Each structure stands twice: as structure tokens, then as C-alpha cells.
Amino acid sequence: MDARGGNSSGDINLNSPNKGLLADAMTDVPVDNAARGAAPEGLTLAEEEELRAELAKVEEEIGTLRQVLAAKERHCGELKRKLGLTPLDGLKQNLSKSWHDVQVSNAYVKTSEKLGEWNDKVTQSDLYLSASSTLEDWNEKLTQSEAYKKTQETLSQAGQKTSAALSNVGSVISRKLGDMRAHSISHSLSGYSIRHSISMPAMRNSATFKSFEDRVGTIKTSIRANGLSDM
């Protein structure tokens, strides 16, 4: 709202001479004194006129304030739209503000104080202290009883046996896997040896191997002949 009486943003200036046009139009309608009846009991005509004038003035101000509020709400909506604020954001903000108002309200503070006092009274009462002491005694007796100790020992032994059994199973599985791996390697080596022993005679009887032996023999004979001739 412009302080100089302008209306650049659509707001209504309360200082404007044009405020409350609707209320003025309604108050300008002549009222017949005879039609509105006699003055209420205990009031003179002058007092009645004064109250009616004051009532008209209040109604005029109410109408003006409603127009100002509507203009402000429109302006607020435009600002939220430009800022990208959604109705959900406004709802969250309103809820947060409402909760904060509740927390700082006198009723909430008094209720919290009362609950704190009640809690102190309950925890310091003889009944509460007696019940707590009784529960502690029962817990101590239970943990020191023979049945409880035997149960603890049984569970501990069962846990140890279970761990030992799992460890043994793991050792057996590891040993079995090692045996299987060693057997596989041994089998592979024996197969290679058998294949090698089988393939050697066949290779010696082949034509290629015989031709290679003949050539080697010819080379040996030539070397010997040359050696004898030199002597």
C-alpha cells in the first residue's frame, strides 16, 4: 500500500476519501423514524441516534477492512506464484507455525509442567519405590538361582559343542576337497604317461621317423669315411 494514497498494487488505502463506498451508499438511504419504531427502553432518542451513527461507522470500517484483506490476499497469491510456492508449501508452513504456537501457548506449557510434576510424584511415591525394589529383588533372586545357573551352563555348553561340530565339518570338507584334487592330478599324470608310452612305438614305426633315421645314418657314414681318408 502506497503511503501517498496511491493504489499501484491494487490495495485499498484506508486514508483514501473513497473508502467504504458501499457502506456510505447504505447509510445514505433515508430511514423513517416511525417505521423503525420507538426507541429501546432506557434510551432516549438522542442516545439511539448516537448509537446508530456509531454502528454505521463500525460497519463501514468492517467493509473497508474486508476489501483491504481481499486485495492483500490477491497480492499474496501473486507473490507466492512468482516465487514458485505451491499450496502444499503453504500448508506445511501453516502447520509448522500452528505447532510452534501450540508449544509456546500457556495451555501447552502448563500441561507440560503438570505432567512433569505428576511424573516426579509418581517416581518418588512409596508405591513406586516399593515396586521397583521388589522387581530388583526378584531379578537378583532369579539370576542367583540354581535353575538359572544350570540353564546358563547348558546353553554355554550347547554353544561350544555346536562350534566344535561346525569346525569339524569344515575340516572334513577341506580334507575331502584336497583328496579329490590330488586324485585328479594323479589321474591326469598317469593318463599322460600311458599316452606317451603308447605313442612312442607308433611314432618309431612311422615312415617319417624311419626316413629321419636313414638320413642320420648316412650323415654318420659320410663323417666316418672322410675321417678315414684323412688318415
Short mmCIF file of C-alpha atoms in Angstrom, two decimals:
data_model
loop_
_atom_site.label_atom_id
_atom_site.label_comp_id
_atom_site.label_asym_id
_atom_site.label_seq_id
_atom_site.Cartn_x
_atom_site.Cartn_y
_atom_site.Cartn_z
CA MET A 1 0.00 0.00 0.00
CA ASP A 2 1.37 3.37 -1.04
CA ALA A 3 1.68 5.85 1.84
CA ARG A 4 0.90 8.79 -0.52
CA GLY A 5 -2.57 7.49 -1.22
CA GLY A 6 -1.73 5.68 -4.49
CA ASN A 7 -3.12 2.30 -5.41
CA SER A 8 -0.45 0.87 -7.71
CA SER A 9 -0.72 -2.74 -6.45
CA GLY A 10 -4.49 -2.96 -6.21
CA ASP A 11 -4.57 -2.35 -2.42
CA ILE A 12 -7.12 -0.12 -0.78
CA ASN A 13 -5.88 2.85 1.17
CA LEU A 14 -7.61 3.35 4.48
CA ASN A 15 -6.83 7.06 4.22
CA SER A 16 -8.46 7.39 0.82
CA PRO A 17 -11.54 9.66 0.66
CA ASN A 18 -13.27 6.96 -1.43
CA LYS A 19 -13.13 4.24 1.24
CA GLY A 20 -16.29 2.48 2.29
CA LEU A 21 -18.37 3.46 -0.74
CA LEU A 22 -20.70 0.53 -0.18
CA ALA A 23 -21.25 1.41 3.45
CA ASP A 24 -21.83 5.09 2.53
CA ALA A 25 -24.42 4.11 -0.07
CA MET A 26 -26.24 2.04 2.52
CA THR A 27 -26.15 4.75 5.17
CA ASP A 28 -27.37 7.39 2.74
CA VAL A 29 -30.74 5.64 2.42
CA PRO A 30 -33.27 7.63 4.45
CA VAL A 31 -34.84 5.82 7.35
CA ASP A 32 -38.30 6.66 8.57
CA ASN A 33 -38.28 7.12 12.33
CA ALA A 34 -41.87 5.99 12.54
CA ALA A 35 -41.10 2.80 10.59
CA ARG A 36 -38.25 1.74 12.86
CA GLY A 37 -40.43 2.05 15.92
CA ALA A 38 -39.89 3.60 19.28
CA ALA A 39 -36.52 3.82 20.96
CA PRO A 40 -35.48 0.84 23.08
CA GLU A 41 -36.39 1.01 26.71
CA GLY A 42 -33.94 3.05 28.73
CA LEU A 43 -32.61 5.02 25.75
CA THR A 44 -33.52 8.49 24.64
CA LEU A 45 -33.87 9.41 21.01
CA ALA A 46 -30.55 11.26 21.13
CA GLU A 47 -28.75 8.23 22.57
CA GLU A 48 -30.34 5.98 19.96
CA GLU A 49 -29.20 8.26 17.16
CA GLU A 50 -25.69 8.31 18.57
CA LEU A 51 -25.53 4.50 18.79
CA ARG A 52 -26.88 4.11 15.27
CA ALA A 53 -24.27 6.51 13.93
CA GLU A 54 -21.54 4.59 15.71
CA LEU A 55 -22.91 1.30 14.36
CA ALA A 56 -22.88 2.67 10.81
CA LYS A 57 -19.30 3.80 11.27
CA VAL A 58 -18.20 0.37 12.54
CA GLU A 59 -19.96 -1.39 9.67
CA GLU A 60 -18.25 0.96 7.25
CA GLU A 61 -14.85 0.13 8.72
CA ILE A 62 -15.63 -3.58 8.57
CA GLY A 63 -16.49 -3.31 4.86
CA THR A 64 -13.31 -1.37 4.17
CA LEU A 65 -11.17 -3.88 6.04
CA ARG A 66 -12.75 -6.75 4.10
CA GLN A 67 -11.84 -5.05 0.83
CA VAL A 68 -8.31 -4.41 2.06
CA LEU A 69 -7.98 -8.06 3.18
CA ALA A 70 -9.20 -9.35 -0.21
CA ALA A 71 -6.68 -7.12 -2.01
CA LYS A 72 -3.89 -8.28 0.30
CA GLU A 73 -4.78 -11.94 -0.27
CA ARG A 74 -4.66 -11.44 -4.06
CA HIS A 75 -1.28 -9.73 -3.76
CA CYS A 76 0.00 -12.52 -1.51
CA GLY A 77 -1.12 -15.15 -4.05
CA GLU A 78 0.73 -13.33 -6.84
CA LEU A 79 3.92 -13.18 -4.78
CA LYS A 80 3.70 -16.93 -3.98
CA ARG A 81 3.13 -17.72 -7.64
CA LYS A 82 6.20 -15.72 -8.68
CA LEU A 83 8.29 -17.46 -6.00
CA GLY A 84 7.09 -20.88 -7.14
CA LEU A 85 5.45 -21.71 -3.81
CA THR A 86 2.73 -24.35 -4.00
CA PRO A 87 -0.32 -24.71 -1.76
CA LEU A 88 1.41 -27.71 -0.17
CA ASP A 89 4.31 -25.49 0.90
CA GLY A 90 1.85 -23.07 2.43
CA LEU A 91 0.11 -25.90 4.26
CA LYS A 92 3.43 -27.14 5.68
CA GLN A 93 4.33 -23.65 6.78
CA ASN A 94 0.94 -23.16 8.42
CA LEU A 95 1.17 -26.49 10.23
CA SER A 96 4.68 -25.70 11.45
CA LYS A 97 3.57 -22.28 12.67
CA SER A 98 0.49 -23.75 14.32
CA TRP A 99 2.59 -26.36 16.15
CA HIS A 100 5.03 -23.69 17.28
CA ASP A 101 2.12 -21.59 18.53
CA VAL A 102 0.80 -24.60 20.44
CA GLN A 103 4.20 -25.25 22.03
CA VAL A 104 4.57 -21.68 23.24
CA SER A 105 0.96 -21.39 24.35
CA ASN A 106 0.18 -21.11 28.05
CA ALA A 107 -2.01 -24.22 27.97
CA TYR A 108 0.77 -26.38 26.49
CA VAL A 109 3.38 -25.04 28.90
CA LYS A 110 1.10 -25.57 31.88
CA THR A 111 0.23 -29.10 30.71
CA SER A 112 3.92 -29.97 30.31
CA GLU A 113 4.66 -28.64 33.78
CA LYS A 114 1.77 -30.64 35.24
CA LEU A 115 2.93 -33.83 33.56
CA GLY A 116 6.44 -33.24 34.90
CA GLU A 117 5.09 -32.76 38.40
CA TRP A 118 2.96 -35.90 38.14
CA ASN A 119 5.97 -37.90 36.92
CA ASP A 120 8.07 -36.67 39.85
CA LYS A 121 5.30 -37.51 42.29
CA VAL A 122 4.83 -41.00 40.83
CA THR A 123 8.55 -41.86 40.74
CA GLN A 124 9.03 -40.57 44.29
CA SER A 125 5.96 -42.22 45.75
CA ASP A 126 6.28 -45.07 48.24
CA LEU A 127 4.29 -47.40 45.99
CA TYR A 128 6.61 -46.84 43.03
CA LEU A 129 9.76 -47.21 45.13
CA SER A 130 8.40 -50.38 46.74
CA ALA A 131 7.50 -51.87 43.33
CA SER A 132 10.95 -51.04 41.92
CA SER A 133 12.66 -52.57 44.94
CA THR A 134 10.53 -55.71 44.65
CA LEU A 135 11.38 -56.12 40.97
CA GLU A 136 15.09 -55.71 41.70
CA ASP A 137 14.87 -58.37 44.43
CA TRP A 138 13.11 -60.78 42.09
CA ASN A 139 15.72 -60.20 39.38
CA GLU A 140 18.58 -60.80 41.83
CA LYS A 141 16.98 -63.96 43.17
CA LEU A 142 16.35 -65.24 39.64
CA THR A 143 19.91 -64.66 38.43
CA GLN A 144 21.32 -66.34 41.56
CA SER A 145 19.02 -69.37 41.49
CA GLU A 146 20.37 -72.84 40.68
CA ALA A 147 17.91 -73.30 37.81
CA TYR A 148 19.10 -70.09 36.15
CA LYS A 149 22.76 -71.04 36.55
CA LYS A 150 22.15 -74.53 35.17
CA THR A 151 20.29 -73.08 32.21
CA GLN A 152 23.18 -70.69 31.50
CA GLU A 153 25.71 -73.55 31.72
CA THR A 154 23.60 -75.74 29.43
CA LEU A 155 23.30 -73.01 26.83
CA SER A 156 27.03 -72.30 27.03
CA GLN A 157 27.95 -75.96 26.58
CA ALA A 158 25.50 -76.31 23.70
CA GLY A 159 27.10 -73.31 22.01
CA GLN A 160 30.58 -74.74 22.44
CA LYS A 161 29.52 -78.12 21.06
CA THR A 162 27.87 -76.51 18.11
CA SER A 163 31.01 -74.50 17.33
CA ALA A 164 33.18 -77.62 17.60
CA ALA A 165 30.83 -79.60 15.34
CA LEU A 166 30.86 -76.88 12.71
CA SER A 167 34.65 -76.71 12.89
CA ASN A 168 34.94 -80.49 12.41
CA VAL A 169 32.57 -80.39 9.45
CA GLY A 170 34.69 -77.67 7.86
CA SER A 171 37.88 -79.70 8.37
CA VAL A 172 36.32 -82.82 6.84
CA ILE A 173 35.09 -80.88 3.81
CA SER A 174 38.53 -79.30 3.31
CA ARG A 175 40.25 -82.69 3.57
CA LYS A 176 37.82 -84.26 1.09
CA LEU A 177 38.39 -81.46 -1.39
CA GLY A 178 42.16 -81.88 -1.04
CA ASP A 179 41.92 -85.63 -1.66
CA MET A 180 39.74 -85.08 -4.72
CA ARG A 181 42.21 -82.53 -6.11
CA ALA A 182 45.21 -84.83 -5.55
CA HIS A 183 43.39 -87.78 -7.14
CA SER A 184 42.50 -85.66 -10.16
CA ILE A 185 46.13 -84.55 -10.65
CA SER A 186 47.44 -88.11 -10.24
CA HIS A 187 44.92 -89.42 -12.72
CA SER A 188 45.92 -86.77 -15.24
CA LEU A 189 49.63 -87.61 -14.90
CA SER A 190 49.02 -91.36 -15.23
CA GLY A 191 46.96 -90.77 -18.32
CA TYR A 192 49.71 -88.67 -19.85
CA SER A 193 52.31 -91.39 -19.09
CA ILE A 194 50.15 -94.09 -20.66
CA ARG A 195 49.50 -91.98 -23.75
CA HIS A 196 53.23 -91.22 -24.01
CA SER A 197 54.27 -94.88 -23.72
CA ILE A 198 51.66 -95.90 -26.25
CA SER A 199 52.55 -93.20 -28.77
CA MET A 200 56.37 -93.75 -28.81
CA PRO A 201 56.36 -97.19 -30.57
CA ALA A 202 53.85 -95.98 -33.08
CA MET A 203 55.98 -92.92 -33.83
CA ARG A 204 59.12 -95.06 -34.29
CA ASN A 205 57.38 -97.31 -36.81
CA SER A 206 56.17 -94.35 -38.87
CA ALA A 207 57.69 -93.61 -42.30
CA THR A 208 58.79 -90.15 -41.27
CA PHE A 209 60.74 -91.40 -38.28
CA LYS A 210 62.43 -94.13 -40.43
CA SER A 211 63.36 -91.60 -43.09
CA PHE A 212 64.88 -89.39 -40.39
CA GLU A 213 66.89 -92.39 -39.04
CA ASP A 214 68.18 -93.18 -42.55
CA ARG A 215 69.39 -89.65 -43.05
CA VAL A 216 71.13 -89.62 -39.70
CA GLY A 217 72.80 -92.91 -40.58
CA THR A 218 74.00 -91.55 -43.97
CA ILE A 219 75.48 -88.49 -42.26
CA LYS A 220 77.33 -90.67 -39.75
CA THR A 221 78.72 -92.89 -42.58
CA SER A 222 79.95 -89.85 -44.53
CA ILE A 223 81.70 -88.44 -41.48
CA ARG A 224 83.45 -91.74 -40.79
CA ALA A 225 84.54 -92.09 -44.45
CA ASN A 226 86.01 -88.64 -44.53
CA GLY A 227 87.86 -89.27 -41.33
CA LEU A 228 89.45 -92.47 -42.63
CA SER A 229 90.55 -90.83 -45.89
CA ASP A 230 92.31 -88.04 -44.00
CA MET A 231 94.28 -90.59 -42.02
#
